[in-house]
């Protein structure tokens, strides 16, 4: 009893991570979770926002956006409407929190990294792809800064790894890494952000139709944890390649 | 080993629910979770937003806001800044989703209920107080509409009850219903929205410092589920009183 | 020949002033003019806006807002619309000017007081209730600052008292303190802000239908002056009570 | 003991009204109160705003604005800042109310007149010049509409005349029609809008320093009433000239 | 075969330049190209924007706007809509670039000139009239600053003259200085900004219907160059008059 | 005497056009002009904006934007700032006009095509790459619509081809297709939009330093015309390939 695209319930879509996709950014990644493609850049700058000056600590923040025609029907540009929608705000904040969970601000020093995650093509799971890709871009930006001596010798601002995946219950079956068509039909939808050692950074579950019980919640958490282990390995493999290959 | 305010770890703050707090709104409640006070109104109007016209189904939505001096330090008014912040957006969306989870749109018919949750005084847990209070205001608005024959005879738009509570780990101990001072010190912070029958509508857990493991997650879910059972009873008791008493 | 609510033409609605309504604000009041309820907070902060720095003088400003469902029909939130309406702007400015009329900026020193007046329930006269309540909150905030030695010993920033009331001509009869239903039917509508010694801070009269003549203007000014004498006494009585009683 | 510009206390500045200043607008006037110059256009269009459709009644509204360099120091453009300031809002509303006071909506029929009052040069009294000039532009627009048969035969939408003037107390002396330098020094500042028959449409008095007493208020009202009589005569003389002369 | 208004194809409309039209601005001009009237002010202030501080160089910028009823049909105010339209942005930038082309920033020193070009009446060619008038206002502002010793002795910030004109192909014939009616019918529309010595500062040609070929382009450039020679002479004649005559 | 990147003055950078880059859009292209990469989508929808309804004619419009880190230094997101900058507005309008020049609105019928041009990486010439790529996306969208019978049989909405290139004078030498480093140093900068048959749709030349004379203008036009001939061939070759290869 296979899924729309032939996967088993506990199978990720094909994941690809291309590093060095921008010649300008200190870290940059084009990540795909199946047909979902997100372009993640990490911009490293010296200095911190005003409220953090003199603290000796750095800052990491994120902005998420969808290109107008990344979806099946064209959406209005938020810049044209003059305001950012609630969903965009919510996801930008989630990405920022997730990445900050693996940062040692003291080790980063008074430097800022801005992660821009722009969805080029959406097919479900854009926020989880964004977090997973942004981690790799962030790692590259920190390596760059270490090479430039912008981070003190011996300091390691990155204290863990982080990846994310969506899970959901569709027609009563818990599924890993939902594509758009599955997402629309899911009774329960959950996004889970894990560290490489299997602990949780964020757990966000929503009943789209019927409320879910503890047993269903447990099944979803099992699936997500296992998916994040795989994503973590894919991230490490990507980072192990020489940039430019 | 008691808490700042002398509670045990699994104890709610004093909860009060005053119904009929507005002479204009179809449902209105002043809810307190200790020193957190949220004014919730439910505005019932005939008709639905344009995208839903002709569907025969209703709509429920929510807006959350904090008065500028509901907090210890005065915050800027979002109306003056001309834009709504990410946190406000996020919470408004959470409240809306939580209440929609117990609505039968067909039974509601082409009517709209807008829930306004304005924080008069904040001391942690404003979003969970807002959800818990908004449910009572919504119930009153629906009763009002039934009295006015705006809902078809025999239809029951409200298909369950919903309440919410925060839980968190402070100094290694899982605590129920955090006040502000505890919230600031929490390593992990979770907001849980449950139906009266103990199932989940929303689970949102965030690692503020260290990632949390499955055991900690389970402890928090246990606490929250039990807290929501109590909140549900308090809601029912409030609704059982005659309005105006 | 009595009014809608049984009052005589020169009678105020029941006025109540509850101080200490917020645990955060330096001064806070819930004021009622009949069914009109306004929550006024006074936020005292050290420092002044940039354009006033180094002047040795303080500043007092005000922001007025109506909760969306403070009125019979729900109004849009100005924060959601992204702009402040003309009426809100006009009333905020009026409140600020009225309170500044009784402030000695030099005695206040380089400190700022922001008065937030949020209408919880509206039934006519929201701006006059706001001014009358904001004065009490302001007085409490200044007493607080004196206690904290934020104002130099012996300095008295408050050089008078101020209250406000609406008057209008309804069916040819001048009436004091109009409720909403009277306000809608008024041919002429006037808001008068007076000091405790019976002088004028603001006089704003508007012909809603027929222009008004000098005789009518005089009758309205007489009514308003006398109403403000009563309001001033109510303010003093409120301030005479020990906070917390 | 004469004024800055040699006038007596009860003397208006030189007033000029040039009609037909725009080839596009249905009514247009360049009005000067001394060095204050306001360009007023009246745009007549068939139809009314949505909320008034089907009522058989017309609508009149106004927008006021200052060119950035109409003042001594250049001000930011409100369009560039993306929001309208409180003062602009307040004055636009005052102009609209003042002109609506002399309109019979039924006679106007479902037509709209928008009055644009743009200050080209400011030297005090811009709002009163705007009202006085807008009246003449409005009268011309209505005559134009009558000529085009857009108003039913025999209907007279204009049921009175309206003009406005500022008065104030400077160094203890009540003065008529303050220029900027006087306005800055005024202890009390009042704007009065009168009909041609000497009744009041708006009275807005503000204590800029000391509160004012009833006697001072009376002196100011006397001055303003007399000033409006003169302005009304100047308006009638302007309207008596053939357009284009 | 003459034009709508009787001109020959290579004839400008009557051009008038009135200097000293504002008592506040350091330079000010009311310029007419036939029925197109633009009010141009040059505001000279000491200091430069933050990004230019310490450079020893000045800055010149421009803002263009149309009064709502400068056109045949009233347009919305951009301040009311809360955003500046694309056309306004485009023209403001064009005016700024055009004037900066004749400025020596070093000679200007750390001073800023803002050119405000407000269209009082539009009949085609508003941007070219704005540039031509702004040049004269700018020249007057610089003369004023030299008189006030705000520019170092012997320094000449103005290194050339600049004027602008529109050209277009209407019914196959290249025409100089299009009025609105011609502009609407033009197949190709071009705005050309020239220095007094006949060189180009800006060339902006647009095919409104059919693309244009090199021969047509050449004919338009010939017309424009010759028109700018005439405009330059008119500017010099205006500047040769004593201010106030 | 070669250029920074070794090209001759009249040589384009390597141009690549990848079609079918989005699975959602009716037409989509990733175009590169050297290191400048622009993602262009064409969204075809039935229906037209309100002002065009019932005309029987279609509409084509464009929106241009740069990703925040498409440039060397990260720029603010316009959505976050809440307003669109002048440069963005100007380029969006240019792209729209350029593409409309080759559209027969009648043949298109009441359908709309929106062209989104998002710059993924910028190295000079982003607007010309956008126009050149958008043409290909537009052609694909129209072919798609013809296949879906959304365009009447036999109608050809595309009446020509269009491409664009920048030219400029750097150190006295006219150069084709400037990269960023050349663009910054250019004395004169021109963007030229041509049809496939060598005629002009837009010519926008700007003196960045010294004004330019007719001879220089002619040299630039020669270069640009020839560059557009090459670009047109590259477009045709791209369109000749089967989509998906």
mmCIF file of N, CA, C and O in Angstrom, chain D residues 3 5 7 11-18 30-38 119-126 128-130 132 165-166 176-180 182 231 234, chain E residues 21-24:
data_model
loop_
_atom_site.group_PDB
_atom_site.id
_atom_site.type_symbol
_atom_site.label_atom_id
_atom_site.label_comp_id
_atom_site.label_asym_id
_atom_site.label_seq_id
_atom_site.Cartn_x
_atom_site.Cartn_y
_atom_site.Cartn_z
ATOM 1 N N UNK D 3 0.824 95.410 15.740
ATOM 2 C CA UNK D 3 1.306 94.036 15.618
ATOM 3 C C UNK D 3 2.565 93.971 14.756
ATOM 4 O O UNK D 3 2.933 94.934 14.083
ATOM 5 N N UNK D 5 3.212 92.984 11.896
ATOM 6 C CA UNK D 5 3.070 93.454 10.524
ATOM 7 C C UNK D 5 2.249 94.744 10.459
ATOM 8 O O UNK D 5 1.723 95.098 9.405
ATOM 9 N N UNK D 7 -0.646 95.544 11.741
ATOM 10 C CA UNK D 7 -2.106 95.513 11.805
ATOM 11 C C UNK D 7 -2.622 95.901 13.184
ATOM 12 O O UNK D 7 -1.898 95.799 14.171
ATOM 13 N N UNK D 11 -7.746 93.271 12.902
ATOM 14 C CA UNK D 11 -7.618 93.420 11.444
ATOM 15 C C UNK D 11 -7.162 92.113 10.789
ATOM 16 O O UNK D 11 -6.229 91.471 11.262
ATOM 17 N N UNK D 12 -7.829 91.753 9.696
ATOM 18 C CA UNK D 12 -7.405 90.596 8.907
ATOM 19 C C UNK D 12 -6.152 90.952 8.121
ATOM 20 O O UNK D 12 -5.901 92.135 7.837
ATOM 21 N N UNK D 13 -5.397 89.956 7.695
ATOM 22 C CA UNK D 13 -4.324 90.205 6.736
ATOM 23 C C UNK D 13 -4.972 90.476 5.365
ATOM 24 O O UNK D 13 -6.159 90.191 5.178
ATOM 25 N N UNK D 14 -4.208 90.971 4.394
ATOM 26 C CA UNK D 14 -4.798 91.113 3.050
ATOM 27 C C UNK D 14 -5.254 89.744 2.555
ATOM 28 O O UNK D 14 -4.488 88.772 2.625
ATOM 29 N N UNK D 15 -6.495 89.677 2.105
ATOM 30 C CA UNK D 15 -7.073 88.413 1.629
ATOM 31 C C UNK D 15 -7.264 88.509 0.128
ATOM 32 O O UNK D 15 -7.867 89.471 -0.359
ATOM 33 N N UNK D 16 -6.745 87.532 -0.624
ATOM 34 C CA UNK D 16 -7.041 87.516 -2.064
ATOM 35 C C UNK D 16 -7.572 86.141 -2.437
ATOM 36 O O UNK D 16 -7.150 85.126 -1.885
ATOM 37 N N UNK D 17 -8.506 86.138 -3.343
ATOM 38 C CA UNK D 17 -9.111 84.888 -3.820
ATOM 39 C C UNK D 17 -9.101 84.910 -5.343
ATOM 40 O O UNK D 17 -9.792 85.720 -5.953
ATOM 41 N N UNK D 18 -8.282 84.012 -5.943
ATOM 42 C CA UNK D 18 -8.265 83.922 -7.413
ATOM 43 C C UNK D 18 -9.003 82.663 -7.823
ATOM 44 O O UNK D 18 -8.564 81.554 -7.502
ATOM 45 N N UNK D 30 -7.012 79.931 -5.723
ATOM 46 C CA UNK D 30 -5.777 80.193 -4.980
ATOM 47 C C UNK D 30 -6.121 81.289 -3.985
ATOM 48 O O UNK D 30 -6.451 82.412 -4.380
ATOM 49 N N UNK D 31 -6.088 80.942 -2.700
ATOM 50 C CA UNK D 31 -6.453 81.920 -1.687
ATOM 51 C C UNK D 31 -5.210 82.323 -0.902
ATOM 52 O O UNK D 31 -4.355 81.485 -0.610
ATOM 53 N N UNK D 32 -5.103 83.612 -0.581
ATOM 54 C CA UNK D 32 -4.016 84.092 0.279
ATOM 55 C C UNK D 32 -4.579 84.783 1.499
ATOM 56 O O UNK D 32 -5.492 85.609 1.382
ATOM 57 N N UNK D 33 -4.062 84.417 2.651
ATOM 58 C CA UNK D 33 -4.262 85.182 3.884
ATOM 59 C C UNK D 33 -2.852 85.721 4.150
ATOM 60 O O UNK D 33 -2.012 85.025 4.732
ATOM 61 N N UNK D 34 -2.557 86.911 3.696
ATOM 62 C CA UNK D 34 -1.181 87.419 3.784
ATOM 63 C C UNK D 34 -0.251 86.487 3.035
ATOM 64 O O UNK D 34 -0.499 86.159 1.872
ATOM 65 N N UNK D 35 0.797 86.014 3.697
ATOM 66 C CA UNK D 35 1.759 85.138 3.032
ATOM 67 C C UNK D 35 1.340 83.669 3.023
ATOM 68 O O UNK D 35 2.072 82.828 2.499
ATOM 69 N N UNK D 36 0.232 83.352 3.636
ATOM 70 C CA UNK D 36 -0.283 81.986 3.572
ATOM 71 C C UNK D 36 -1.047 81.818 2.265
ATOM 72 O O UNK D 36 -1.990 82.567 1.992
ATOM 73 N N UNK D 37 -0.607 80.833 1.468
ATOM 74 C CA UNK D 37 -1.252 80.603 0.161
ATOM 75 C C UNK D 37 -1.693 79.151 0.082
ATOM 76 O O UNK D 37 -0.873 78.238 0.210
ATOM 77 N N UNK D 38 -2.970 78.949 -0.173
ATOM 78 C CA UNK D 38 -3.504 77.590 -0.278
ATOM 79 C C UNK D 38 -4.215 77.435 -1.613
ATOM 80 O O UNK D 38 -4.988 78.303 -2.024
ATOM 81 N N UNK D 119 -1.304 73.385 0.698
ATOM 82 C CA UNK D 119 -0.657 74.617 1.143
ATOM 83 C C UNK D 119 0.623 74.824 0.344
ATOM 84 O O UNK D 119 1.546 74.004 0.409
ATOM 85 N N UNK D 120 0.668 75.907 -0.429
ATOM 86 C CA UNK D 120 1.870 76.193 -1.211
ATOM 87 C C UNK D 120 2.872 76.975 -0.373
ATOM 88 O O UNK D 120 4.071 76.805 -0.497
ATOM 89 N N UNK D 121 2.347 77.838 0.489
ATOM 90 C CA UNK D 121 3.224 78.617 1.381
ATOM 91 C C UNK D 121 2.476 78.839 2.684
ATOM 92 O O UNK D 121 1.297 79.189 2.671
ATOM 93 N N UNK D 122 3.163 78.610 3.793
ATOM 94 C CA UNK D 122 2.507 78.672 5.096
ATOM 95 C C UNK D 122 3.040 79.836 5.910
ATOM 96 O O UNK D 122 4.248 80.037 6.001
ATOM 97 N N UNK D 123 2.121 80.601 6.470
ATOM 98 C CA UNK D 123 2.512 81.647 7.424
ATOM 99 C C UNK D 123 1.414 81.803 8.477
ATOM 100 O O UNK D 123 0.971 82.918 8.765
ATOM 101 N N UNK D 124 0.955 80.659 9.009
ATOM 102 C CA UNK D 124 -0.103 80.699 10.022
ATOM 103 C C UNK D 124 -1.481 80.694 9.386
ATOM 104 O O UNK D 124 -1.684 81.231 8.290
ATOM 105 N N UNK D 125 -2.430 80.046 10.032
ATOM 106 C CA UNK D 125 -3.806 80.070 9.546
ATOM 107 C C UNK D 125 -4.038 79.276 8.285
ATOM 108 O O UNK D 125 -4.961 79.576 7.516
ATOM 109 N N UNK D 126 -3.268 78.215 8.054
ATOM 110 C CA UNK D 126 -3.473 77.475 6.802
ATOM 111 C C UNK D 126 -4.830 76.769 6.787
ATOM 112 O O UNK D 126 -5.465 76.674 5.742
ATOM 113 N N UNK D 128 -7.616 77.713 8.253
ATOM 114 C CA UNK D 128 -8.734 78.652 8.074
ATOM 115 C C UNK D 128 -8.752 79.197 6.644
ATOM 116 O O UNK D 128 -9.818 79.351 6.048
ATOM 117 N N UNK D 129 -7.582 79.437 6.080
ATOM 118 C CA UNK D 129 -7.541 79.834 4.667
ATOM 119 C C UNK D 129 -8.095 78.713 3.797
ATOM 120 O O UNK D 129 -8.837 78.964 2.834
ATOM 121 N N UNK D 130 -7.759 77.480 4.142
ATOM 122 C CA UNK D 130 -8.228 76.334 3.356
ATOM 123 C C UNK D 130 -9.752 76.260 3.357
ATOM 124 O O UNK D 130 -10.375 76.074 2.307
ATOM 125 N N UNK D 132 -11.892 78.676 3.981
ATOM 126 C CA UNK D 132 -12.448 79.847 3.306
ATOM 127 C C UNK D 132 -12.333 79.723 1.787
ATOM 128 O O UNK D 132 -13.269 80.044 1.046
ATOM 129 N N UNK D 165 -11.545 81.603 10.557
ATOM 130 C CA UNK D 165 -10.434 82.481 10.904
ATOM 131 C C UNK D 165 -9.838 82.006 12.228
ATOM 132 O O UNK D 165 -10.523 81.374 13.036
ATOM 133 N N UNK D 166 -8.549 82.317 12.421
ATOM 134 C CA UNK D 166 -7.920 81.996 13.706
ATOM 135 C C UNK D 166 -7.896 83.250 14.568
ATOM 136 O O UNK D 166 -7.836 84.370 14.057
ATOM 137 N N UNK D 176 -6.814 88.951 15.944
ATOM 138 C CA UNK D 176 -7.511 88.254 14.848
ATOM 139 C C UNK D 176 -6.497 87.799 13.804
ATOM 140 O O UNK D 176 -5.551 88.522 13.503
ATOM 141 N N UNK D 177 -6.720 86.613 13.243
ATOM 142 C CA UNK D 177 -5.961 86.128 12.079
ATOM 143 C C UNK D 177 -4.448 86.146 12.311
ATOM 144 O O UNK D 177 -3.717 86.928 11.691
ATOM 145 N N UNK D 178 -3.990 85.250 13.158
ATOM 146 C CA UNK D 178 -2.577 85.228 13.543
ATOM 147 C C UNK D 178 -1.656 84.800 12.398
ATOM 148 O O UNK D 178 -1.942 83.828 11.693
ATOM 149 N N UNK D 179 -0.563 85.506 12.234
ATOM 150 C CA UNK D 179 0.483 85.008 11.337
ATOM 151 C C UNK D 179 1.355 84.038 12.140
ATOM 152 O O UNK D 179 1.192 83.910 13.356
ATOM 153 N N UNK D 180 2.262 83.349 11.461
ATOM 154 C CA UNK D 180 3.031 82.283 12.121
ATOM 155 C C UNK D 180 3.755 82.758 13.365
ATOM 156 O O UNK D 180 3.720 82.108 14.416
ATOM 157 N N UNK D 182 3.077 85.184 15.350
ATOM 158 C CA UNK D 182 2.132 85.403 16.457
ATOM 159 C C UNK D 182 1.616 84.075 17.001
ATOM 160 O O UNK D 182 1.473 83.884 18.206
ATOM 161 N N UNK D 231 -14.785 88.035 6.031
ATOM 162 C CA UNK D 231 -14.370 86.994 5.074
ATOM 163 C C UNK D 231 -15.534 86.582 4.193
ATOM 164 O O UNK D 231 -15.377 86.345 2.991
ATOM 165 N N UNK D 234 -15.869 89.014 1.469
ATOM 166 C CA UNK D 234 -14.813 88.844 0.462
ATOM 167 C C UNK D 234 -15.128 87.636 -0.432
ATOM 168 O O UNK D 234 -14.938 87.678 -1.649
ATOM 169 N N UNK E 21 9.172 82.290 -6.113
ATOM 170 C CA UNK E 21 7.747 82.057 -5.908
ATOM 171 C C UNK E 21 7.429 81.641 -4.465
ATOM 172 O O UNK E 21 6.284 81.564 -4.070
ATOM 173 N N UNK E 22 8.431 81.361 -3.691
ATOM 174 C CA UNK E 22 8.232 80.990 -2.286
ATOM 175 C C UNK E 22 9.102 81.878 -1.417
ATOM 176 O O UNK E 22 10.249 82.155 -1.753
ATOM 177 N N UNK E 23 8.556 82.328 -0.290
ATOM 178 C CA UNK E 23 9.393 83.156 0.578
ATOM 179 C C UNK E 23 10.281 82.309 1.478
ATOM 180 O O UNK E 23 11.214 82.813 2.082
ATOM 181 N N UNK E 24 9.990 81.019 1.568
ATOM 182 C CA UNK E 24 10.768 80.183 2.474
ATOM 183 C C UNK E 24 11.969 79.508 1.802
ATOM 184 O O UNK E 24 13.031 79.408 2.386
#
